[in-house]
Each structure stands twice: as structure tokens, then as C-alpha cells.
Short mmCIF file of C-alpha atoms and ligand atoms in Angstrom, two decimals:
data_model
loop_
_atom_site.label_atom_id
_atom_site.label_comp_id
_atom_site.label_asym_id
_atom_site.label_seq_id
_atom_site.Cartn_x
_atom_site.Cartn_y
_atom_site.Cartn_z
CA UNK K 10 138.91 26.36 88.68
CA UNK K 11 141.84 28.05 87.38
CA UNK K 12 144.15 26.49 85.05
CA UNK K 13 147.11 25.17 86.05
CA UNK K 14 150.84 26.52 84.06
CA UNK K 15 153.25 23.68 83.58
CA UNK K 16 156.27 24.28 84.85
CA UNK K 17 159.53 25.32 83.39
CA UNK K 18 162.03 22.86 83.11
CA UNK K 19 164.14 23.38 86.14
CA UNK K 20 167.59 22.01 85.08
CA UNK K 21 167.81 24.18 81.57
CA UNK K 22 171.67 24.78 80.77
CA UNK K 23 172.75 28.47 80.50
CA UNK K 24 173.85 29.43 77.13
CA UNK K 25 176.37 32.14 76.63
CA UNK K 26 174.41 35.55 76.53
CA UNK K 27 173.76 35.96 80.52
CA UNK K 28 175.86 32.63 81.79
CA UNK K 29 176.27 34.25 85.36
CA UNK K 30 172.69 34.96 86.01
CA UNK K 31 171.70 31.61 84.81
CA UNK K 32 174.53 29.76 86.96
CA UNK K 33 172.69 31.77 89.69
CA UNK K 34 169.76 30.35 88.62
CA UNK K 35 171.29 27.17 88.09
CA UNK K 36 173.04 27.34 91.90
CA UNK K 37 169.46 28.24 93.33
CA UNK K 38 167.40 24.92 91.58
CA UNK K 39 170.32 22.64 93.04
CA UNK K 40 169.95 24.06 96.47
CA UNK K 41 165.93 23.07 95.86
CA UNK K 42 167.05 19.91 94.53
CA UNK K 43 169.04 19.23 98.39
CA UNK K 44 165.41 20.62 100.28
CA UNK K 45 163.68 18.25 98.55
CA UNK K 46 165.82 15.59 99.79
CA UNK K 47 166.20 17.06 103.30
CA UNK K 48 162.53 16.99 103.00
CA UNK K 49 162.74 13.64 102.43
CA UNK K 50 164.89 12.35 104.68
CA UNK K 51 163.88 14.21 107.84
CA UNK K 52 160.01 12.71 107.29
CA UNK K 53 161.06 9.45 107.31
CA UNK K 54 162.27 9.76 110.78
CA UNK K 55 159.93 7.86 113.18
CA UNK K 56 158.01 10.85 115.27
CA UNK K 57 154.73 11.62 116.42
CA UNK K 58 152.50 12.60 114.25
CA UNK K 59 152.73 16.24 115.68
CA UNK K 60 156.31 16.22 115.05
CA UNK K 61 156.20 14.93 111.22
CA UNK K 62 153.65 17.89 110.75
CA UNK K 63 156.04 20.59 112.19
CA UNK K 64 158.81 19.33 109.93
CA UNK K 65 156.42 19.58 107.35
CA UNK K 66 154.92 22.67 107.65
CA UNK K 67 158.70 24.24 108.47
CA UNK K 68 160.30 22.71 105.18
CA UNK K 69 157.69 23.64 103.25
CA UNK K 70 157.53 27.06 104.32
CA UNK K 71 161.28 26.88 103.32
CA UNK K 72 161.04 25.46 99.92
CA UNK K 73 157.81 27.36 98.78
CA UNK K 74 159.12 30.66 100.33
CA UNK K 75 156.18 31.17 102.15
CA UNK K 76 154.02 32.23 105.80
CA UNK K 77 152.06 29.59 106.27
CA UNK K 78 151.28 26.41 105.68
CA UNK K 79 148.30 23.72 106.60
CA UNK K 80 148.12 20.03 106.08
CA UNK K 81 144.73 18.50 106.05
CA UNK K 82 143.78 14.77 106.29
CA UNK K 83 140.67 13.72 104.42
CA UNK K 84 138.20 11.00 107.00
CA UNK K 85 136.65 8.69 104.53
CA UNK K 86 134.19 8.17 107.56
CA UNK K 87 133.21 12.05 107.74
CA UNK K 88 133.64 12.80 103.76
CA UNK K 89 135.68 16.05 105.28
CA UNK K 90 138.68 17.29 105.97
CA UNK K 91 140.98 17.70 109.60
CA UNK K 92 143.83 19.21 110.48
CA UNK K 93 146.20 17.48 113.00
CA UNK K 94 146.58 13.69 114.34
CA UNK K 95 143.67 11.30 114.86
CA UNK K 96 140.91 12.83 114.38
CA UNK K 97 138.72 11.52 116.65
CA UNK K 98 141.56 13.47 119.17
CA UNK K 99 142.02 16.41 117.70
CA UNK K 100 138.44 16.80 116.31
CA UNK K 101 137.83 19.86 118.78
CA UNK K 102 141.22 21.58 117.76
CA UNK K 103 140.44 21.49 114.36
CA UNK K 104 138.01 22.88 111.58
CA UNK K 105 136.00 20.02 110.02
CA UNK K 106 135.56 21.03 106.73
CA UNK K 107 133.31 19.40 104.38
CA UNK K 108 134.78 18.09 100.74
CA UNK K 109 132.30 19.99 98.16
CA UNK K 110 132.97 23.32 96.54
CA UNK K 111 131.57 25.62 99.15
CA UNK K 112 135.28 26.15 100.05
CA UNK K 113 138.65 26.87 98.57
CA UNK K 114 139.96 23.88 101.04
CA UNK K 115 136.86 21.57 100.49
CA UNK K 116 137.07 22.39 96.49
CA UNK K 117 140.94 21.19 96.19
CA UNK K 118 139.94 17.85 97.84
CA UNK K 119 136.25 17.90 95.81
CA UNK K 120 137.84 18.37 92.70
CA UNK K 121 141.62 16.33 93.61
CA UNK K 122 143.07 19.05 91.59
CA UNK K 123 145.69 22.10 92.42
CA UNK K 124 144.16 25.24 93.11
CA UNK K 125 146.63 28.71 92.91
CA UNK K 126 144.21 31.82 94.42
CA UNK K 127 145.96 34.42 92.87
CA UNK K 128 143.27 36.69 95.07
CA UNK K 129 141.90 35.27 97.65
CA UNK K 130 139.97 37.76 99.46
CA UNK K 131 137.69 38.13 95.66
CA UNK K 132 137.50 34.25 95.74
CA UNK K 133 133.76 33.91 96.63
CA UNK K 134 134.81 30.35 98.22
CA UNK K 135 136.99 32.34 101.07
CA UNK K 136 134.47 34.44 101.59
CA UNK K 137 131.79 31.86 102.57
CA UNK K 138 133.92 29.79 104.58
CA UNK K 139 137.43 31.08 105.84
CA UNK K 140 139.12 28.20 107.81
CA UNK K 141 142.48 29.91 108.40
CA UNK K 142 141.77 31.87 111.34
CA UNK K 143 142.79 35.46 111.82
CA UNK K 144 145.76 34.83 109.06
CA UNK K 145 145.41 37.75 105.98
CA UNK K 146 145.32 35.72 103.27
CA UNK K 147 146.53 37.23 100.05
CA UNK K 148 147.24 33.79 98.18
CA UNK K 149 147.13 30.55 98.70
CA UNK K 150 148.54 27.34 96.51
CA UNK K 151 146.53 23.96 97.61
CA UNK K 152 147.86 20.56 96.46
CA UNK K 153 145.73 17.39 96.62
CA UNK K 154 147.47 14.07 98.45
CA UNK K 155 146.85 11.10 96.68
CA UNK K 156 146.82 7.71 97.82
CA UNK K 157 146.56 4.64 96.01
CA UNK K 158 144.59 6.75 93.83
CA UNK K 159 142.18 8.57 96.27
CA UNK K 160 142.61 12.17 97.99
CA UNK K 161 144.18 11.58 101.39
CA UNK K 162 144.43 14.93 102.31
CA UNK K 163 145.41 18.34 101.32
CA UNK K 164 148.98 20.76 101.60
CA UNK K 165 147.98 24.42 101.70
CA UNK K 166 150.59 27.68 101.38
CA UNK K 167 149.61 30.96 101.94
CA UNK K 168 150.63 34.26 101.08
CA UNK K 169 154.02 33.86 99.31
CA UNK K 170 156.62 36.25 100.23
CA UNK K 171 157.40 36.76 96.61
CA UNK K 172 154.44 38.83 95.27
CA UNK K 173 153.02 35.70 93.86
CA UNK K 174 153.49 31.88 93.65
CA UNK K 175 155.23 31.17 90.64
CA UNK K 176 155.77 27.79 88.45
CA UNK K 177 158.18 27.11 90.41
CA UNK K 178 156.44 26.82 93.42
CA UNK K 179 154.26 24.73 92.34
CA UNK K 180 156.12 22.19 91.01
CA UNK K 181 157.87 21.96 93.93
CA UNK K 182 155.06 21.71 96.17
CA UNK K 183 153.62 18.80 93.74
CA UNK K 184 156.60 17.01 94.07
CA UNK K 185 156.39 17.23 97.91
CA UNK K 186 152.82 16.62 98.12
CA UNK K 187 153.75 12.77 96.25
CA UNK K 188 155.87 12.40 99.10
CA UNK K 189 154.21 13.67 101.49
CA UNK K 190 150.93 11.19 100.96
CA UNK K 191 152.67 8.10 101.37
CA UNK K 192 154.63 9.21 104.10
CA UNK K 193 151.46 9.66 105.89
CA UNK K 194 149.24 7.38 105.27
CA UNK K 195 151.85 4.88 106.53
CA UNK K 196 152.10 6.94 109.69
CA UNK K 197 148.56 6.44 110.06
CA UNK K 198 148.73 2.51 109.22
CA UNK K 199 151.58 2.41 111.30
CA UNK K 200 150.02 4.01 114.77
CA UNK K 201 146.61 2.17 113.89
CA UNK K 202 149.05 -1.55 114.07
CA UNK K 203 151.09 -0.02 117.56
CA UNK K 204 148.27 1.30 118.91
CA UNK K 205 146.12 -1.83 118.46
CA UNK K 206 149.15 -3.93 119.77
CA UNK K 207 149.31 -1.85 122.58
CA UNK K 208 145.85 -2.56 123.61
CA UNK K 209 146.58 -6.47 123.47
CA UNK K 210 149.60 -6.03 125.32
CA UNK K 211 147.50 -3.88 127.80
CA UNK K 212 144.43 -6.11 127.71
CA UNK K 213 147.02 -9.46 128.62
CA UNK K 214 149.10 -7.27 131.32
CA UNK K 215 145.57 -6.13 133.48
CA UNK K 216 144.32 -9.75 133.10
CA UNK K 217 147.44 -10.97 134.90
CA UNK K 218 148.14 -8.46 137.14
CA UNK K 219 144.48 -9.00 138.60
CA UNK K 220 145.03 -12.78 139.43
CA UNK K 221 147.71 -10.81 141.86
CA UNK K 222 146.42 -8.97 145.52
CA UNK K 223 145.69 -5.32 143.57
CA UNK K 224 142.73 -4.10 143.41
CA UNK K 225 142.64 -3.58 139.09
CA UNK K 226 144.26 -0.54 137.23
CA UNK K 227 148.16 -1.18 138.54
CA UNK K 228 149.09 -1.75 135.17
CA UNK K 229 147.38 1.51 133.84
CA UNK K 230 148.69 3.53 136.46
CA UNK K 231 152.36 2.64 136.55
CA UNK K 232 151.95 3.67 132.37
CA UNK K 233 150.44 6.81 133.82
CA UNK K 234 153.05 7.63 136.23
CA UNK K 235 156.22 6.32 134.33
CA UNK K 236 155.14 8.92 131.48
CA UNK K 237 154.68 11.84 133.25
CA UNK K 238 158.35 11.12 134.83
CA UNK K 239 159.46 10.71 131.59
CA UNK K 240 158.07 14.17 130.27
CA UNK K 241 160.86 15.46 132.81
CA UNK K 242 163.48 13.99 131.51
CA UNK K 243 165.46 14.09 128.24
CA UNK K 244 164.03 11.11 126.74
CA UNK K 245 163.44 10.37 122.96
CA UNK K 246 159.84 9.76 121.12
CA UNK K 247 161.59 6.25 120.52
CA UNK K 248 162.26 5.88 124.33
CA UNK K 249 158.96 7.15 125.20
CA UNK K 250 157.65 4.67 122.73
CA UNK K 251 159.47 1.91 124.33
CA UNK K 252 159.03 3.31 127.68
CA UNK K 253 154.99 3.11 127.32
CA UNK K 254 154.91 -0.62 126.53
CA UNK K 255 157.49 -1.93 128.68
CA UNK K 256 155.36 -0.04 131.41
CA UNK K 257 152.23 -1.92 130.18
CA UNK K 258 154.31 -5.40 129.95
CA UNK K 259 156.30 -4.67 133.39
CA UNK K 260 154.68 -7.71 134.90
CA UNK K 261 154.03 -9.86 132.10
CA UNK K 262 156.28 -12.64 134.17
CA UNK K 263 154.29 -13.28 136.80
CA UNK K 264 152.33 -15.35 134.52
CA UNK K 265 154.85 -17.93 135.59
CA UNK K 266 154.17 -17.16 139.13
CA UNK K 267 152.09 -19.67 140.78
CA UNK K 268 148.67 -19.26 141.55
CA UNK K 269 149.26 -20.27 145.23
CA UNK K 270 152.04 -17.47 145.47
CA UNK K 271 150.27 -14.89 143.78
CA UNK K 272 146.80 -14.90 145.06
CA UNK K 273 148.07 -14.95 148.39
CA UNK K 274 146.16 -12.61 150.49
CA UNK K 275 148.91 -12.46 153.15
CA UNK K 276 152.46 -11.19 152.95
CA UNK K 277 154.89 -13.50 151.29
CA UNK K 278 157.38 -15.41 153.48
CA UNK K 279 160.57 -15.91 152.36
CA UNK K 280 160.63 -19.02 150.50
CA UNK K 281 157.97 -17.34 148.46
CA UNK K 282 159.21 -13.87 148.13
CA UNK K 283 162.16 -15.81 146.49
CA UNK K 284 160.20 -17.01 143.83
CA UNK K 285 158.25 -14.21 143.26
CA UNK K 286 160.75 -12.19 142.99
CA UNK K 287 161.94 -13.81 139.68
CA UNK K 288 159.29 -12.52 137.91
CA UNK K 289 161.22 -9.90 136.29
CA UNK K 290 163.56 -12.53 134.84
CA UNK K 291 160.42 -14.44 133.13
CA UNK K 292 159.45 -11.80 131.93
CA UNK K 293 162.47 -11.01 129.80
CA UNK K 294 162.11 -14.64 128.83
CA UNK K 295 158.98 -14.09 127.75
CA UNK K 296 159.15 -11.26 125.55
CA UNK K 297 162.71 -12.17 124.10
CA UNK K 298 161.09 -14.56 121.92
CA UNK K 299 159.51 -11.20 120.13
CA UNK K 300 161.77 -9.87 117.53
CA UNK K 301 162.41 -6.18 117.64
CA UNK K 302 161.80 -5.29 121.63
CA UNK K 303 165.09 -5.20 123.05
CA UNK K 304 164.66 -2.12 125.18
CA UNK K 305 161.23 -3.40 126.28
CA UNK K 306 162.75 -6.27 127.52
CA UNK K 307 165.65 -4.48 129.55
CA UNK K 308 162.52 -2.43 130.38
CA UNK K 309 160.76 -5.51 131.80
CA UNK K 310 163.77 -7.48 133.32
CA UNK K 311 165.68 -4.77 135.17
CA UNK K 312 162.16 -2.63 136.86
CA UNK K 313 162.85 -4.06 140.20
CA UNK K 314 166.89 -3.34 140.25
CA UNK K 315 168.19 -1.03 142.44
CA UNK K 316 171.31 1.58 142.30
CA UNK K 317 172.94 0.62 145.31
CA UNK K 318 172.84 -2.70 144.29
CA UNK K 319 170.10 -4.41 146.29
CA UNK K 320 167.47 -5.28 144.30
CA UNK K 321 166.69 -7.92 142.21
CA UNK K 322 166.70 -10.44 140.78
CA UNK K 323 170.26 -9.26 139.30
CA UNK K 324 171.40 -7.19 141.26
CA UNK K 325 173.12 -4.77 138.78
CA UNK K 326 173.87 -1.07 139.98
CA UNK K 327 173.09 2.46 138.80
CA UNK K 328 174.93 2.82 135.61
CA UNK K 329 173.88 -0.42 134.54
CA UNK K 330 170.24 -0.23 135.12
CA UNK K 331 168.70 1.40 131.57
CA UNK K 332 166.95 4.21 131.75
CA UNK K 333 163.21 2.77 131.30
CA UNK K 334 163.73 0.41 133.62
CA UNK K 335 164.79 3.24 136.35
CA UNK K 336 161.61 5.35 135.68
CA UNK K 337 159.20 2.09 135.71
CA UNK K 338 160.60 1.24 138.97
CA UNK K 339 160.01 4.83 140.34
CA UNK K 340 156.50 4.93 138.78
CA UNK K 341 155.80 1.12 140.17
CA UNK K 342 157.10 1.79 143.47
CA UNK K 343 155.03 4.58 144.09
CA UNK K 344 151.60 2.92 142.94
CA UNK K 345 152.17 -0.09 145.37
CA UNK K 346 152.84 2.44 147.91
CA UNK K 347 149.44 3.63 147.22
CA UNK K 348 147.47 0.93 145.87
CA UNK K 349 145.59 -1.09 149.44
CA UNK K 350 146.75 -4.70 149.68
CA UNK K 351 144.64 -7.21 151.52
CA UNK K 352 146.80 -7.09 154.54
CA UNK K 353 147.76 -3.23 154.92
CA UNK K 354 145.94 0.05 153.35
CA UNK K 355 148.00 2.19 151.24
CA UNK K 356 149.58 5.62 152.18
CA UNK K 357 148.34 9.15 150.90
CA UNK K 358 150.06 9.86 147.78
CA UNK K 359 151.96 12.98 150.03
CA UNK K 360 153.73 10.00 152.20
CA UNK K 361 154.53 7.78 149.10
CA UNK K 362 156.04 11.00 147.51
CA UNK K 363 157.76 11.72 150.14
CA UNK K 364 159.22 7.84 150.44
CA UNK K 365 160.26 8.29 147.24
CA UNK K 366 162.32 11.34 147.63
CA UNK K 367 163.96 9.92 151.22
CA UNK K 368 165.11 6.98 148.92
CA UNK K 369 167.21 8.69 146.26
CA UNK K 370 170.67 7.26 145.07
CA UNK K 371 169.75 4.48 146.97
CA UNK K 372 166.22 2.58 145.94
CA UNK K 373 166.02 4.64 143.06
CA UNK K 374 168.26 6.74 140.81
CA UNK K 375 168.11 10.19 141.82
CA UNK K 376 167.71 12.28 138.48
CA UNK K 377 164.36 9.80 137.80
CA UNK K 378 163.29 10.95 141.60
CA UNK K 379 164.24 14.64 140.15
CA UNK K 380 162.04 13.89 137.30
CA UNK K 381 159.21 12.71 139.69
CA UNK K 382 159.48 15.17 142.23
CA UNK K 383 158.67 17.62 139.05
CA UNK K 384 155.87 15.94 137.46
CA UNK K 385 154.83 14.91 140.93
CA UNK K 386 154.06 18.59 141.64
CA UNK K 387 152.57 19.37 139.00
CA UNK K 388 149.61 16.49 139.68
CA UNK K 389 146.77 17.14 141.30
CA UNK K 390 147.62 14.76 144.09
CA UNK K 391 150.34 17.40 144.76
CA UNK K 392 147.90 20.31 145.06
CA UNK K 393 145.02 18.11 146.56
CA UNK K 394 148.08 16.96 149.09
CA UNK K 395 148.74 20.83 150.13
CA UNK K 396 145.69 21.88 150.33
CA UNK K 397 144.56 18.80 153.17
CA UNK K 398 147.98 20.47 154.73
CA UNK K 399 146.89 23.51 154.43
CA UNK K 400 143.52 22.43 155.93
CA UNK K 401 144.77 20.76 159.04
CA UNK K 402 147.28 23.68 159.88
CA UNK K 403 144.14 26.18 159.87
FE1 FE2 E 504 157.22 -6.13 139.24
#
């Protein structure tokens, strides 16, 4: 392994033989000095984890002055490295690559120590086992990520566009790469506590929504539908966030629904319609004990509100309606339309569609039926829809 050069001190003070170049010099390490904490700023900003690894790759590719740049994460499970998200996901996308010295990748996290391949086409690691693809490698600079004392994964640049890395560029990257590790492994600790959240709230939601007349998977599809309507529409990984659970929780009131009302295997009459329809209402009452889920609760109470006014149990209009709760009433609407009830059988997903589209700026704000009518036909119902047309025209 090669040895590593210590860095030069990067804020030395220019004496007076060559002041100008080193107050160039001098202008250049304070514009590093503002990367780094762009760097740092801009990962702290709650994304997916596909986002945080574009900002890192494209900062890093800024600071280090180079092509390309990987970030592994070491599974403890596997003893080997990934690229990308969870890796039981991404798995196919990625190379697994083993931690032991066979490569230059494997060796960084074997050995937890930087690695600078001055050559790396003579490196007799590359040449056993290239995981960069089709990229001409001419260097490469690998940093180790430590967490609480263990390697949690790997930075790699390649091929500097100055003829080599320098000191410099290292101790930049090493300053990143401390960063970088706790940055992600509480991404990862924080999507393992949402996701397994998520599952509970999921988990509760189906076990309600099957005391009610649907036949199982409502709460499943409506997440389903209200997310491809949302991938149509300017929303932000926050709202998409929010979006997801308040889908999942949309219902979550009708646990104070009776039993008598709910299981009902007729349609409601008025008296009973009246109650039900307040289940909107307990749910926001329900979930505004939780700390921390506003939107999810505007989410929750306002899904059965229309923009003209009529629906309920507020009966707020358009402008007032938020955004999630627009596109879970859209995606809602449309699964009861196709979901069989005791008492009536549920349309072809063409009819709902259409029903949906007929109903514009009236049951339903039109740029969410713009987003639906887009991810709509992009669904295989859509195409499975056309072709029965198709079919029956012939
Ligand atoms: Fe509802």
C-alpha cells in the first residue's frame, strides 16, 4: 500500500518574495474552505438517498477537480461493499464487491486506509477486478468512511483532471469523507426508523379499513395511486414524504366509526352517512396528538373536501384544500370506484378514469386530475383499457 504524503498546511501566509502568486494561492484555499461548507450544508438537507449521493458525487467532483466519483456502503451482513441505497434494492444495480485485497475498492475498505493509484492500469488489483465499468481509469484516490470506529463505506475519485492528485486533494477529500460518514449512516438510521413506522402505520390503517365493506388492499392502493399522481406534479421529497403516510393513515378515523355503521353490507342511509362521514375529522383528532405531522393531518382531515365546496365534513373550497389532501382524494376516489362493494360491483378502471376526468374543478381540483390523467396513461390499466377497445371495435 502506498504511503500516504501529509499535507501542506493550507492557510500558510505569503511572505514578500512572490506575495501575488501566493494571495492567488491564498484566494483559491478560501474558495475550498466555502465548498467544504457548501458541502456541508447542502447534505444535511433531508433527500432521498439518491439525491444525497448526486450532491455528493457533484461536489466532490468539484472540490477534488475530478471525472468521477463512487460512493460505496460497506453491509456488515455481506462483509462487501454496494453502491447506491438499500442494498437489498439496489443489489442488482450494483457491483458487490468483497472487502479483502483482491481489489483496489475491496483493499481501501480491507485495510480502512487511503489508497492514491498513481497508475492504475499497472495496479495488479484493477486488473483482477475492475468495478468501474467502461470508465479509463488513469488514477484513482479512495478514502475509507468511518463510523464509530468501523469502515462504513468508501469515497472513490478517478482520473484527476490535473495530471495527478495532489496533497491537496487529498486532504480535502479526508476532510469530506469525516463528513460524509456520519451524514450517512444517519440517513440510513433515519429511513430504517420511517420506514419501520411506516409499516405500523400501514399495518394499523389495513386492519381498520378491513372491519369496513372493501375487500383488503384499499389502503395500499390509494398509496399506490396518490404517488404516481404525485410524480406528475411539482411536489417536494418532503411532500412526497408526507404525502405517502397521510395516504396510508387517510382512514385512520373510522376507528371511531361504529361497528354497526361500518360493517354494514348495505348502502348507508342518511342518518348514517352523517356519521360516517366525520371520519375525516377523527382522524385529524387522532393524529394531532403526534408531534411533528401537521401536513399528515391536513392530509387526513381535508381527503374528502371538495373544490366547489361540497364535500365534507368542512366544506372548505379549492384554494383551501392542501395539496396532499387534493391528490389523496383523487387517488381514493378512483379506488372506490373500482374496488366491488357488497351491494354494487365496481367499474373498469377506463369508466372510473373517465369519472374522474368528467369531474374536474368540481369533485376534484383539476391540475391533480391533470396529474392523473398523465400517470393514468402511463399504467397498464391505460394500455390494458385500449387494447379491450381496440378489441371490441375489431
Ligand atoms: Fe375516507
Amino acid at each position: 500500500m502506498k504511503k500516504v504524503p501529509q499535507p501542506k498546511p493550507l492557510l500558510a501566509l505569503p511572505d514578500k518574495t512572490g506575495q501575488d502568486a501566493e494571495l492567488c494561492e491564498l484566494k483559491r484555499k478560501v474558495e475550498h474552505y466555502q465548498e467544504l461548507m457548501n458541502f456541508s450544508e447542502s447534505i444535511f438537507v433531508p433527500s432521498s438517498y439518491e439525491d444525497l449521493e448526486k450532491r455528493i458525487k457533484s461536489k466532490t467532483k468539484k472540490l477534488v477537480q475530478c471525472e468521477h466519483v463512487f460512493v460505496y456502503r460497506y453491509s456488515e451482513i455481506d462483509k462487501a461493499l454496494y453502491r447506491g441505497d438499500s442494498i437489498n434494492i439496489v443489489r442488482a444495480n450494483s457491483p458487490i464487491i468483497p472487502v479483502d485485497q483482491e481489489s483496489i475498492e475491496g483493499s481501501c475498505a480491507y485495510h480502512g486506509a487511503l489508497l492514491h493509484i498513481v497508475d492504475a492500469k499497472s495496479d495488479i488489483r484493477f486488473k483482477r477486478s475492475r468495478y468501474t465499468g467502461n470508465i479509463d481509469c488513469r488514477n484513482m484516490l479512495l478514502v475509507p468512511l468511518f463510523s464509530q470506529g468501523s469502515v462504513a463505506g468508501i469515497i472513490q475519485a478517478i482520473n484527476s483532471k490535473t495530471p495527478t492528485f495532489t496533497d491537496e486533494d487529498i486532504y480535502l477529500l479526508k476532510v469530506l469523507s469525516n463528513q460524509l460518514a456520519s451524514v450517512m449512516e444517519n440517513h440510513g438510521l433515519f429511513e430504517k426508523v420511517h420506514n419501520q413506522f411506516f409499516q405500523i402505520c400501514y399495518a394499523l390503517s389495513e386492519a381498520i379499513i378491513k372491519k369496513d365493506t372493501y375487500t383488503g388492499g384499499h389502503t395500499k392502493r390509494v398509496t399506490v395511486f396518490s404517488e404516481m399522481i404525485a410524480k406528475e406534479l411539482p411536489l417536494t421529497f418532503q411532500e412526497m414524504r408526507d404525502l405517502k403516510l397521510a395516504a396510508v393513515l387517510h382512514d385512520i378515523g373510522k376507528i371511531g366509526i361504529e361497528d354497526r355503521i361500518l360493517k354494514k353490507q348495505f348502502r348507508l342511509n342518511q342518518e348514517e352517512f352523517e356519521i360516517m362521514k366525520q371520519h375525516p375529522r377523527l382522524g385529524g383528532e387522532i393524529l394531532g396528538h403526534v408531534k411533528g405531522l401537521d401536513s399528515i393531518v391536513e392530509g387526513v382531515m381535508y381527503h374528502h373536501e371538495r373544490p366547489d365546496g361540497k364535500g365534507y365534513p368542512y366544506g372548505i373550497k379549492e384554494d383551501k384544500i392542501p395539496m396532499i389532501a387534493q391528490i389523496i382524494s383523487v387517488a381514493d376516489s378512483f379506488d372506490a370506484m373500482i374496488s366491488n362493494r357488497p351491494y354494487r360491483r365496481g367499474l373498469p378502471p377506463m369508466e372510473a378514469y373517465q369519472e374522474i376526468i368528467a369531474h374536474a374543478g368540481t369533485q376534484f381540483v383539476a391540475s391533480v386530475v391533470d396529474g392523473f390523467e398523465r400517470a393514468f396513461k402511463k399504467s397498464h390499466m391505460y394500455q390494458s383499457g385500449q387494447q379491450k377497445r381496440y378489441k371490441q371495435a375489431a
